[in-house]
Amino acid sequence: MAAKMGVPVCPHAGGVGLCEFVQHLSAFDYLRVSRTMQDRVIEYVDHLHEHFADPVRIRRGHYLMPQTPGYSIQVKQDCLERYSFPDGEAWASLTQMPVDSE
């Protein structure tokens, strides 16, 4: 739809692990659609990659292909355990706070 109307597209991938979710779009576009990197962009925010088993890699402003099969969205087990709501360690101090009854 965007191509038909001449509108550029930039997949949103900022800050919450979305870079790992959209890197395959860049690869597919390059390999099967445009065969060029010219005028192609995907947002990138260098944040939260440490939670992924195979985090996104960038070189000279371009997404690189993942080194393992799949979409590179496998979250590390220790992160899943730490941040799982409501029993994860990261939530413990918040769930034990008294609730104001007023």
GROMACS .gro file of C-alpha atoms in nm, residues 12-66:
model
   55
   12HIS     CA    1   0.912   0.117   1.462
   13ALA     CA    2   1.173  -0.066   1.667
   14GLY     CA    3   1.260   0.152   1.957
   15GLY     CA    4   1.370   0.059   2.300
   16VAL     CA    5   1.174  -0.244   2.418
   17GLY     CA    6   1.341  -0.524   2.226
   18LEU     CA    7   1.160  -0.445   1.904
   19CYS     CA    8   1.489  -0.424   1.712
   20GLU     CA    9   1.514  -0.801   1.750
   21PHE     CA   10   1.160  -0.833   1.615
   22VAL     CA   11   1.205  -0.621   1.300
   23GLN     CA   12   1.554  -0.712   1.176
   24HIS     CA   13   1.406  -0.985   0.953
   25LEU     CA   14   1.212  -0.714   0.765
   26SER     CA   15   1.538  -0.554   0.655
   27ALA     CA   16   1.678  -0.887   0.542
   28PHE     CA   17   1.363  -0.985   0.350
   29ASP     CA   18   1.343  -0.646   0.181
   30TYR     CA   19   1.706  -0.661   0.073
   31LEU     CA   20   1.702  -1.024  -0.042
   32ARG     CA   21   1.358  -1.048  -0.205
   33VAL     CA   22   1.208  -0.704  -0.266
   34SER     CA   23   1.440  -0.411  -0.330
   35ARG     CA   24   1.786  -0.571  -0.352
   36THR     CA   25   1.928  -0.241  -0.232
   37MET     CA   26   1.996  -0.062   0.096
   38GLN     CA   27   1.949   0.280  -0.062
   39ASP     CA   28   1.660   0.475   0.091
   40ARG     CA   29   1.583   0.188   0.330
   41VAL     CA   30   1.558   0.254   0.704
   42ILE     CA   31   1.454   0.071   1.019
   43GLU     CA   32   1.452   0.247   1.353
   44TYR     CA   33   1.719   0.141   1.602
   45VAL     CA   34   1.745   0.217   1.973
   46ASP     CA   35   2.039   0.070   2.164
   47HIS     CA   36   1.843  -0.045   2.469
   48LEU     CA   37   1.746  -0.377   2.634
   49HIS     CA   38   1.939  -0.604   2.395
   50GLU     CA   39   2.108  -0.771   2.692
   51HIS     CA   40   1.786  -0.963   2.763
   52PHE     CA   41   1.800  -1.158   2.436
   53ALA     CA   42   1.992  -1.480   2.368
   54ASP     CA   43   2.101  -1.358   2.022
   55PRO     CA   44   2.072  -0.977   2.031
   56VAL     CA   45   2.054  -0.767   1.719
   57ARG     CA   46   2.387  -0.657   1.573
   58ILE     CA   47   2.451  -0.336   1.383
   59ARG     CA   48   2.753  -0.260   1.168
   60ARG     CA   49   2.809   0.069   0.984
   61GLY     CA   50   2.446   0.163   1.034
   62HIS     CA   51   2.299  -0.162   0.901
   63TYR     CA   52   2.127  -0.453   1.069
   64LEU     CA   53   2.325  -0.777   1.034
   65MET     CA   54   2.167  -1.116   0.983
   66PRO     CA   55   2.120  -1.321   1.302
   0.00000   0.00000   0.00000
